[in-house]
Coordinates of C-alpha atoms and ligand atoms in Angstrom, one line a residue:
M112 CA 0.0 0.0 0.0
G113 CA 2.9 2.3 0.8
A114 CA 4.4 1.7 -2.6
K115 CA 1.0 2.3 -4.3
L116 CA 0.5 5.5 -2.4
H117 CA 4.0 6.6 -3.5
L118 CA 3.2 5.8 -7.1
A119 CA 0.0 7.9 -6.8
G120 CA 2.1 10.8 -5.6
I121 CA 1.0 10.6 -2.0
E122 CA 3.8 10.8 0.5
S123 CA 2.0 11.8 3.7
F124 CA 1.5 8.4 5.3
R125 CA 2.8 6.2 8.0
I126 CA 2.9 2.4 8.3
Y127 CA 2.6 0.8 11.7
E128 CA 4.2 -2.6 12.2
K129 CA 4.1 -4.5 15.5
A130 CA 7.0 -6.8 14.6
E131 CA 10.6 -5.7 14.5
R132 CA 10.9 -6.5 10.8
I133 CA 8.6 -6.0 7.8
G134 CA 7.2 -8.9 5.9
G135 CA 4.2 -10.1 7.9
T136 CA 3.8 -13.9 7.5
W137 CA 7.2 -14.0 5.8
Q138 CA 9.0 -12.6 8.8
A139 CA 6.9 -14.6 11.4
N140 CA 7.3 -17.9 9.7
T141 CA 10.9 -19.2 9.5
Y142 CA 10.4 -22.9 9.7
P143 CA 12.6 -25.3 7.8
G144 CA 11.1 -26.0 4.3
L145 CA 9.2 -22.7 4.3
S146 CA 8.1 -21.7 0.8
C147 CA 5.0 -20.5 -1.0
D148 CA 2.9 -22.8 -3.2
V149 CA 1.8 -20.0 -5.4
P150 CA 4.3 -19.5 -8.3
S151 CA 6.8 -16.8 -7.4
R152 CA 6.4 -14.9 -10.7
Y153 CA 2.8 -14.4 -9.8
Y154 CA 3.3 -14.2 -6.0
S155 CA 4.8 -10.7 -6.5
Y156 CA 3.6 -7.2 -6.9
S157 CA 2.5 -6.5 -10.5
F158 CA 4.4 -3.2 -10.3
A159 CA 7.6 -4.7 -8.9
P160 CA 8.5 -7.9 -10.8
N161 CA 11.5 -9.9 -9.7
P162 CA 13.5 -11.4 -12.5
D163 CA 15.8 -13.1 -10.0
W164 CA 13.4 -15.6 -8.5
T165 CA 15.5 -18.8 -8.1
H166 CA 12.6 -21.2 -8.2
L167 CA 9.1 -21.7 -9.6
Y168 CA 8.1 -21.8 -6.0
S169 CA 10.8 -19.8 -4.2
P170 CA 11.8 -20.4 -0.6
G171 CA 10.4 -18.2 2.3
P172 CA 13.7 -16.3 3.0
E173 CA 13.8 -15.2 -0.7
I174 CA 10.2 -13.9 -0.5
W175 CA 11.1 -11.9 2.6
A176 CA 14.2 -10.5 0.8
Y177 CA 11.9 -9.5 -2.1
L178 CA 9.6 -7.6 0.3
D179 CA 12.6 -5.9 1.9
R180 CA 13.9 -4.9 -1.6
V181 CA 10.5 -3.4 -2.5
A182 CA 10.4 -1.5 0.7
R183 CA 13.8 -0.1 0.0
D184 CA 13.1 0.6 -3.7
F185 CA 10.0 2.6 -2.7
Q186 CA 11.8 4.4 0.2
L187 CA 9.3 3.0 2.6
Y188 CA 11.6 2.3 5.6
D189 CA 11.5 6.0 6.6
R190 CA 7.7 5.7 6.8
I191 CA 7.4 2.5 8.7
S192 CA 7.3 2.5 12.5
L193 CA 8.7 -1.0 13.3
G194 CA 8.0 -2.6 16.7
T195 CA 5.0 -0.3 17.1
E196 CA 1.6 -2.0 17.8
V197 CA -1.6 0.0 17.3
D198 CA -4.0 -0.3 20.2
E199 CA -6.9 1.7 19.0
A200 CA -8.0 4.0 16.2
R201 CA -10.8 6.4 17.0
W202 CA -12.8 8.7 14.7
V203 CA -12.4 12.2 16.2
D204 CA -13.5 15.4 14.5
G205 CA -13.4 13.9 11.0
Q206 CA -10.1 12.1 11.4
W207 CA -8.7 8.8 12.6
N208 CA -6.8 9.2 15.8
V209 CA -4.4 6.3 16.0
R210 CA -3.0 5.4 19.4
T211 CA -0.1 3.0 19.7
Q212 CA 0.8 0.7 22.6
D213 CA 3.7 3.0 23.7
G214 CA 1.3 5.9 24.0
Q215 CA 2.0 7.8 20.8
E216 CA -1.0 9.4 19.0
A217 CA -1.4 10.7 15.5
A218 CA -4.3 11.8 13.3
Y219 CA -5.0 10.6 9.7
D220 CA -7.7 11.2 7.1
F221 CA -7.7 7.6 6.1
L222 CA -7.1 4.3 7.8
I223 CA -6.0 1.3 5.8
T224 CA -5.6 -2.1 7.5
G225 CA -3.2 -4.7 6.3
A226 CA -2.9 -6.7 9.5
G227 CA -3.2 -10.2 7.9
G228 CA -5.4 -13.1 8.5
L229 CA -3.2 -16.0 9.7
V230 CA -1.6 -14.1 12.6
H231 CA -3.0 -15.6 15.9
T232 CA -1.4 -19.1 16.3
H233 CA -3.7 -21.9 17.2
K234 CA -2.1 -23.9 20.0
P235 CA -4.4 -26.8 21.0
H236 CA -4.7 -27.8 24.6
I237 CA -2.8 -31.1 24.7
P238 CA -2.7 -32.5 28.3
G239 CA 0.8 -32.6 29.7
L240 CA 2.5 -30.6 26.9
E241 CA 4.0 -28.2 29.4
S242 CA 5.7 -31.2 31.2
F243 CA 7.6 -32.2 28.0
A244 CA 11.3 -32.2 28.8
G245 CA 12.5 -31.5 25.2
A246 CA 11.9 -28.5 23.1
S247 CA 8.4 -27.6 21.9
F248 CA 7.1 -24.7 19.9
H249 CA 4.6 -23.6 17.3
S250 CA 5.7 -23.6 13.6
A251 CA 5.3 -19.8 13.4
E252 CA 7.5 -19.3 16.5
W253 CA 10.4 -21.5 15.4
D254 CA 13.2 -21.8 18.0
H255 CA 16.3 -21.8 15.8
S256 CA 18.6 -22.6 18.8
V257 CA 17.2 -26.1 18.9
P258 CA 19.4 -28.6 16.9
L259 CA 17.5 -30.9 14.6
A260 CA 19.9 -33.1 12.7
G261 CA 19.8 -36.6 13.9
R262 CA 17.2 -35.9 16.6
R263 CA 13.8 -37.4 17.4
I264 CA 11.2 -35.0 16.0
G265 CA 7.4 -35.1 16.2
V266 CA 5.3 -32.7 14.2
I267 CA 1.6 -32.3 15.0
G268 CA -0.5 -31.2 12.1
T269 CA -0.7 -32.1 8.4
G270 CA -1.7 -28.8 6.8
S271 CA 0.5 -26.9 4.3
T272 CA 2.9 -26.1 7.1
G273 CA 3.2 -29.7 8.4
M274 CA 3.8 -31.0 4.9
Q275 CA 6.6 -28.4 4.2
I276 CA 8.3 -29.1 7.5
T277 CA 8.1 -32.8 6.9
R278 CA 9.8 -32.5 3.5
A279 CA 12.6 -30.5 5.1
L280 CA 13.1 -32.5 8.3
A281 CA 12.2 -36.1 7.6
P282 CA 15.5 -36.6 5.7
V283 CA 17.7 -35.1 8.4
A284 CA 16.0 -36.3 11.6
G285 CA 17.2 -39.3 13.5
R286 CA 13.6 -40.3 13.8
Y287 CA 10.6 -38.3 12.4
E288 CA 7.0 -38.7 13.3
L289 CA 4.1 -36.9 11.7
Y290 CA 1.0 -36.8 13.8
Q291 CA -2.1 -36.8 11.6
R292 CA -5.6 -36.2 12.9
T293 CA -7.2 -35.8 9.4
P294 CA -5.6 -36.8 6.1
Q295 CA -5.2 -34.1 3.5
W296 CA -5.5 -34.1 -0.3
I297 CA -2.3 -33.1 -2.1
L298 CA -2.1 -31.6 -5.7
P299 CA 1.2 -32.8 -7.1
V300 CA 2.9 -29.7 -8.5
G301 CA 6.6 -30.1 -8.9
N302 CA 9.1 -27.3 -8.1
R303 CA 12.0 -26.4 -10.4
R304 CA 15.0 -24.1 -10.3
Y305 CA 15.3 -21.2 -12.8
S306 CA 18.6 -21.4 -14.6
R307 CA 21.1 -18.5 -14.8
P308 CA 20.2 -17.8 -18.5
T309 CA 16.5 -17.7 -17.6
R310 CA 17.2 -15.1 -14.9
W311 CA 19.5 -13.2 -17.2
L312 CA 16.7 -13.1 -19.9
H313 CA 14.1 -12.0 -17.3
R314 CA 16.5 -9.1 -16.3
R315 CA 17.1 -8.1 -19.9
I316 CA 13.5 -8.4 -21.2
P317 CA 11.1 -7.0 -18.6
A318 CA 8.1 -8.1 -20.8
L319 CA 9.0 -11.7 -19.9
N320 CA 8.2 -11.0 -16.2
R321 CA 4.9 -9.5 -17.1
L322 CA 4.2 -12.5 -19.4
G323 CA 5.1 -15.0 -16.6
Y324 CA 2.8 -13.1 -14.2
K325 CA -0.1 -13.3 -16.7
V326 CA 0.5 -16.9 -17.6
W327 CA 0.5 -18.1 -14.0
Q328 CA -2.4 -15.9 -13.0
T329 CA -4.5 -17.3 -15.9
Q330 CA -3.7 -20.9 -15.1
I331 CA -4.4 -20.5 -11.3
E332 CA -7.6 -18.6 -11.8
W333 CA -8.9 -20.9 -14.5
V334 CA -8.2 -24.0 -12.6
L335 CA -8.1 -23.5 -8.8
G336 CA -10.2 -20.2 -9.0
R337 CA -13.0 -22.1 -10.6
A338 CA -12.6 -25.5 -9.1
T339 CA -13.1 -24.2 -5.6
V340 CA -16.3 -22.2 -6.3
R341 CA -18.3 -24.2 -8.9
D342 CA -18.8 -27.7 -10.1
G343 CA -17.4 -28.6 -13.5
F344 CA -14.3 -29.5 -15.5
A345 CA -11.8 -27.6 -13.3
R346 CA -13.0 -29.3 -10.2
W347 CA -12.9 -32.7 -11.8
L348 CA -9.4 -32.0 -13.1
V349 CA -7.9 -31.0 -9.8
S350 CA -9.8 -33.8 -7.9
S351 CA -8.6 -36.5 -10.3
A352 CA -5.0 -35.2 -10.1
C353 CA -5.1 -35.5 -6.3
R354 CA -6.6 -39.0 -6.4
R355 CA -4.0 -40.2 -9.0
H356 CA -1.2 -38.8 -6.8
L357 CA -2.6 -40.6 -3.7
N358 CA -2.9 -43.8 -5.7
K359 CA 0.8 -43.8 -6.3
I360 CA 1.4 -44.8 -2.7
K361 CA 2.5 -48.4 -3.1
D362 CA 1.6 -49.7 0.3
P363 CA -2.2 -50.2 0.4
E364 CA -2.4 -49.8 4.2
L365 CA -0.4 -46.5 4.1
R366 CA -2.6 -45.3 1.2
R367 CA -5.7 -46.0 3.2
R368 CA -4.4 -44.1 6.1
F369 CA -3.6 -41.1 3.9
T370 CA -7.0 -41.2 2.2
P371 CA -9.3 -38.3 3.2
E372 CA -13.0 -38.9 3.7
Y373 CA -14.0 -35.5 2.2
K374 CA -13.6 -34.0 -1.2
P375 CA -10.3 -32.6 -2.6
M376 CA -10.0 -28.8 -1.9
C377 CA -12.6 -28.8 1.0
K378 CA -9.7 -28.1 3.3
R379 CA -7.2 -25.7 1.7
L380 CA -5.3 -27.8 -0.9
L381 CA -1.8 -28.9 -0.2
M382 CA 0.5 -28.5 -3.1
G383 CA 3.8 -30.3 -3.8
T384 CA 5.5 -33.6 -4.5
K385 CA 8.0 -35.8 -2.7
F386 CA 6.0 -36.1 0.4
Y387 CA 4.3 -39.6 0.5
E388 CA 7.5 -41.4 -0.5
L389 CA 9.2 -40.0 2.7
F390 CA 7.1 -42.5 4.6
E391 CA 8.9 -45.4 3.0
R392 CA 12.1 -44.3 4.9
P393 CA 12.9 -46.4 8.0
N394 CA 13.2 -43.3 10.2
V395 CA 9.9 -41.8 9.2
E396 CA 6.4 -42.8 10.6
L397 CA 2.9 -41.5 10.2
I398 CA 1.2 -41.5 13.5
D399 CA -2.6 -41.5 13.3
A400 CA -3.6 -43.3 16.5
G401 CA -4.6 -40.0 18.1
I402 CA -2.7 -38.1 20.8
D403 CA -3.8 -38.9 24.3
H404 CA -1.3 -36.8 26.3
V405 CA 2.3 -35.6 26.5
Q406 CA 4.7 -36.6 29.2
A407 CA 8.3 -35.6 29.9
R408 CA 9.7 -38.1 27.5
G409 CA 7.3 -37.7 24.6
I410 CA 3.8 -38.2 23.2
V411 CA 1.5 -41.0 24.4
T412 CA -1.0 -42.0 21.7
R413 CA -4.5 -43.4 22.4
D414 CA -3.2 -46.9 21.8
G415 CA -1.0 -46.5 24.9
R416 CA 2.3 -46.2 23.0
L417 CA 4.9 -43.8 24.3
H418 CA 6.8 -42.0 21.4
E419 CA 10.0 -40.8 22.8
L420 CA 11.0 -37.4 21.3
D421 CA 13.5 -34.6 21.6
V422 CA 11.4 -31.9 19.8
I423 CA 7.6 -31.4 19.4
V424 CA 6.5 -28.9 16.7
L425 CA 2.9 -27.7 16.7
A426 CA 2.1 -27.2 13.0
T427 CA -1.5 -26.7 14.2
G428 CA -2.3 -23.6 12.2
F429 CA -4.0 -20.3 13.1
D430 CA -7.2 -18.8 14.3
A431 CA -8.2 -17.0 11.0
H432 CA -11.2 -15.2 12.4
Q433 CA -9.4 -12.7 14.6
F434 CA -9.2 -9.9 12.0
L435 CA -7.4 -6.8 13.4
K436 CA -7.5 -8.2 16.9
P437 CA -6.6 -7.0 19.5
M438 CA -6.8 -3.6 17.9
E439 CA -10.1 -1.7 18.4
L440 CA -11.7 0.6 15.9
I441 CA -14.1 3.2 17.3
G442 CA -16.1 5.0 14.7
P443 CA -18.6 7.9 14.9
D444 CA -21.0 7.8 17.9
G445 CA -18.6 5.4 19.7
I446 CA -19.5 2.4 17.5
R447 CA -16.9 -0.3 18.2
L448 CA -15.8 -2.7 15.4
S449 CA -15.6 -5.6 17.9
E450 CA -19.3 -5.0 18.8
L451 CA -20.3 -4.7 15.2
W452 CA -18.6 -7.9 14.3
D453 CA -19.4 -9.8 17.5
G454 CA -16.9 -12.6 16.6
E455 CA -18.1 -12.9 13.0
P456 CA -16.0 -10.5 10.9
F457 CA -17.7 -9.1 7.8
A458 CA -17.1 -6.3 5.4
Y459 CA -18.5 -4.5 2.4
R460 CA -17.1 -6.2 -0.7
T461 CA -14.1 -7.4 1.4
V462 CA -12.7 -3.9 1.5
A463 CA -14.7 -1.4 3.6
L464 CA -16.8 -1.4 6.8
P465 CA -20.3 0.0 7.2
G466 CA -20.4 3.0 9.6
F467 CA -16.6 3.4 9.6
P468 CA -15.6 6.4 7.5
N469 CA -12.5 6.4 5.3
V470 CA -11.5 2.9 6.3
F471 CA -10.2 0.3 3.9
T472 CA -9.3 -3.3 4.7
L473 CA -6.7 -5.2 2.7
I474 CA -7.3 -9.0 2.7
G475 CA -10.3 -8.2 4.8
P476 CA -13.1 -10.6 5.7
H477 CA -14.1 -13.0 2.9
S478 CA -11.3 -12.0 0.6
P479 CA -10.4 -14.7 -2.0
F480 CA -7.3 -16.1 -0.2
G481 CA -7.6 -19.8 -1.0
N482 CA -4.8 -20.9 -3.3
Q483 CA -4.6 -17.4 -4.9
S484 CA -1.8 -14.8 -4.9
L485 CA -2.5 -12.4 -2.0
F486 CA -0.3 -9.9 -3.8
M487 CA -2.8 -9.7 -6.6
I488 CA -5.9 -9.7 -4.3
S489 CA -4.6 -7.0 -2.1
E490 CA -3.5 -4.9 -5.1
T491 CA -7.2 -4.9 -6.3
Q492 CA -8.2 -3.7 -2.9
M493 CA -5.4 -1.0 -2.8
D494 CA -6.6 0.3 -6.2
Y495 CA -10.1 0.5 -4.8
A496 CA -9.0 2.5 -1.8
L497 CA -6.9 4.8 -4.1
R498 CA -9.9 5.6 -6.3
F499 CA -11.8 6.8 -3.2
I500 CA -8.8 8.7 -1.9
A501 CA -8.5 10.4 -5.4
L502 CA -12.1 11.6 -4.9
W503 CA -11.2 13.0 -1.5
R504 CA -8.1 14.7 -2.9
R505 CA -10.2 16.4 -5.6
G506 CA -12.5 17.7 -2.8
A507 CA -15.4 15.7 -4.0
V508 CA -15.9 13.9 -0.8
D509 CA -14.8 14.5 2.8
A510 CA -15.7 11.1 4.2
G511 CA -17.5 8.0 3.1
W512 CA -18.5 4.6 4.2
P513 CA -20.6 1.8 2.7
S514 CA -24.2 1.9 3.9
R515 CA -25.5 -0.9 6.2
E516 CA -28.2 -1.9 3.7
A517 CA -25.6 -2.3 0.8
T518 CA -23.3 -4.2 3.1
D519 CA -26.1 -6.5 4.3
R520 CA -27.3 -7.1 0.7
Y521 CA -23.7 -8.1 -0.4
N522 CA -23.3 -10.4 2.6
E523 CA -26.7 -12.1 1.9
E524 CA -25.6 -12.7 -1.7
L525 CA -22.3 -14.0 -0.4
R526 CA -23.9 -16.4 2.1
A527 CA -26.3 -17.7 -0.6
A528 CA -23.3 -18.5 -2.9
I529 CA -21.3 -20.3 -0.2
P530 CA -23.1 -23.7 -0.5
N531 CA -21.8 -24.0 -4.1
T532 CA -18.2 -23.8 -2.9
I533 CA -16.1 -26.9 -2.2
W534 CA -15.2 -25.5 1.2
A535 CA -18.8 -26.1 2.3
S536 CA -18.9 -29.7 1.1
G537 CA -18.4 -31.3 4.5
C538 CA -15.0 -31.0 6.4
Q539 CA -13.5 -29.0 9.2
S540 CA -11.0 -26.3 8.2
W541 CA -9.7 -22.9 9.2
Y542 CA -12.2 -21.3 6.7
I543 CA -15.1 -22.3 8.9
G544 CA -16.4 -19.5 11.2
K545 CA -18.5 -19.5 14.4
D546 CA -21.6 -19.8 12.2
G547 CA -20.3 -23.1 10.8
L548 CA -19.9 -21.6 7.3
P549 CA -16.7 -21.1 5.4
H550 CA -15.6 -17.5 5.5
A551 CA -14.2 -17.1 2.0
W552 CA -14.9 -15.4 -1.3
P553 CA -17.5 -17.8 -2.9
W554 CA -16.9 -16.5 -6.5
T555 CA -13.9 -16.4 -8.9
P556 CA -11.0 -14.0 -8.4
A557 CA -12.1 -12.3 -11.7
R558 CA -15.4 -11.4 -10.0
H559 CA -13.5 -9.9 -7.1
R560 CA -11.8 -7.6 -9.6
E561 CA -15.1 -6.7 -11.3
T562 CA -16.7 -6.1 -7.9
L563 CA -14.0 -3.7 -7.0
A564 CA -13.4 -2.1 -10.4
E565 CA -15.2 1.1 -9.4
P566 CA -16.5 2.4 -6.1
Q567 CA -20.4 2.0 -6.4
L568 CA -20.9 5.3 -4.7
E569 CA -24.7 4.9 -4.7
E570 CA -24.1 2.3 -2.0
W571 CA -22.0 4.7 0.1
E572 CA -22.9 7.3 2.6
L573 CA -20.9 10.4 1.6
V574 CA -20.0 13.6 3.3
P575 CA -19.5 16.1 0.5
G576 CA -16.1 17.8 0.3
S577 CA -15.2 21.4 -0.3
A578 CA -15.7 21.0 -4.1
G579 CA -19.4 20.0 -3.6
A580 CA -21.1 16.7 -4.1
V581 CA -19.1 15.6 -7.2
V582 CA -19.4 11.9 -6.9
T583 CA -18.2 10.7 -10.3
T584 CA -15.3 8.3 -10.0
P585 CA -11.9 9.3 -11.4
Ligands
NAP57 P1 -3.8 -25.7 9.0 O1 -4.0 -25.9 7.5 O2 -4.9 -25.1 9.8 O3 -3.5 -27.2 9.6 C1 -3.4 -27.4 10.9 C2 -3.2 -28.9 11.2 O4 -3.1 -29.1 12.6 C3 -4.3 -29.8 10.7 O5 -3.8 -30.9 10.2 C4 -5.1 -30.0 12.0 O6 -5.8 -31.2 12.0 C5 -3.9 -30.1 13.0 N1 -4.4 -30.0 14.3 C6 -5.0 -28.8 14.9 N2 -5.2 -29.1 16.2 C7 -4.9 -30.3 16.4 C8 -4.9 -31.2 17.6 N3 -5.5 -30.7 18.7 N4 -4.5 -32.4 17.5 C9 -3.9 -32.9 16.3 N5 -3.9 -32.2 15.2 C10 -4.3 -30.9 15.3 O7 -2.5 -24.9 9.4 P2 -1.2 -24.6 8.5 O8 -0.6 -25.9 7.9 O9 -0.3 -23.8 9.3 O10 -1.7 -23.8 7.3 C11 -2.5 -22.7 7.5 C12 -2.6 -21.9 6.2 O11 -1.4 -21.2 6.0 C13 -2.7 -22.8 5.0 O12 -3.9 -23.3 4.7 C14 -2.3 -21.7 4.0 O13 -3.3 -20.9 3.6 C15 -1.2 -21.0 4.7 N6 0.1 -21.6 4.3 C16 0.5 -21.5 3.0 C17 1.6 -22.1 2.6 C18 2.0 -21.9 1.2 O14 2.9 -22.5 0.7 N7 1.3 -21.0 0.5 C19 2.4 -22.8 3.5 C20 2.0 -22.9 4.8 C21 0.8 -22.3 5.2 P3 -7.4 -31.3 11.4 O15 -7.2 -31.2 9.9 O16 -7.9 -32.5 11.9 O17 -8.0 -30.1 12.0

């Protein structure tokens, strides 16, 4: 957003970041094997291509280095307050008064949130875990002081994180155990290294980067973008690829234990290869007997077996329904966002909040996050915010927020479309909210772009600016 503001000629902004480094998920997650399963050429800003990606799916540290480079290239570091957590933002006299945990206050005309979705770690209550004598930590809080080579490692959880850790650690551990509660479907997409000549060409011919972005965007949107939200060829294609991949497991008993009882993609799809075959190694075991408790020496499963371990990793995911928490937004008349949401975050078209003037939410509630590029999705939302800010700069509006009626109408339409999605086909996942429904964008990514192509100002409550009620979009 900072780069986009800069490109729009706006320099009067500040970015608050509670961590000591930029990068969000890419600074918090540092686990071995970390990478992104969206192709790097597409998992980038459209306005800042990176010809130097080393892999089709580049490793996490490289993605962090890319974000750092973008922040430097757009001179953003001067505008970022690192290690500064925002407690509260309150609408006072037509501006947002932002208060940080260390007591600083500053006023802004607009407030844009980019606080992420997978932030609050989910640490299940496993009886006795605190009595474990070895090292134990969540995947997003990796303790790099703990040696791993040759040791006995147990990883709990078989999501994208559990799979990536397994691929990195199973070959180096003395003994490696993956604790599976529910099997997952895996789409077999292989990674490959970009050669030096390929990188040289991408540096020399910038159009190649744009082409790569488009090619991957088209593929992902045509296949996964459709497969997840409607029945048809794309869904069949992905499902059969997952089934064929599973059927390659030679041992019928192991195949049975890895076979999910729900449809492919119901839980967020795992992507990658070279996973199942790890369980043919003598030092690697799939444990699906269920965890009973933990004691000083290791994990005791429900069949009474004690698994002696040196390290226990919780790859148990995140609570994805804690948007913006613990920050509080207090709008006009004292309306609090936590009360408006009451544990069920919702937004207007993923990007704005009814009753909260001049607020925009990046990757807000129901954004199309699935297996899409969050760079692209958030850019769509940034452009939407910038169109509104342009109206304000022209003096056409002083403040605006989506009406409650328009927000309710959009959310009703959204809820009506959710049963068509694969996420509602009968499984437990982090998409599911308190109401038992998946909280995700139930249409294609293309529809998200269409929905946010222009601010539909007839759905907004507007305070006219000094130039009068000129409400045509730029
Ligand atoms: P996740 O998909 O939510 O998986 C959590 C795992 O922990 C599940 O297997 C879950 O089992 C298990 N679990 C939770 N509580 C448990 C308990 N009490 N006992 C035993 N097992 C338990 O979390 P994640 O793998 O961290 O991934 C979260 C999301 O992060 C992904 O879906 C993806 O969006 C993102 N991510 C992306 C990438 C990428 O490459 N793009 C990589 C990593 C993560 P159940 O299935 O039975 O609940």
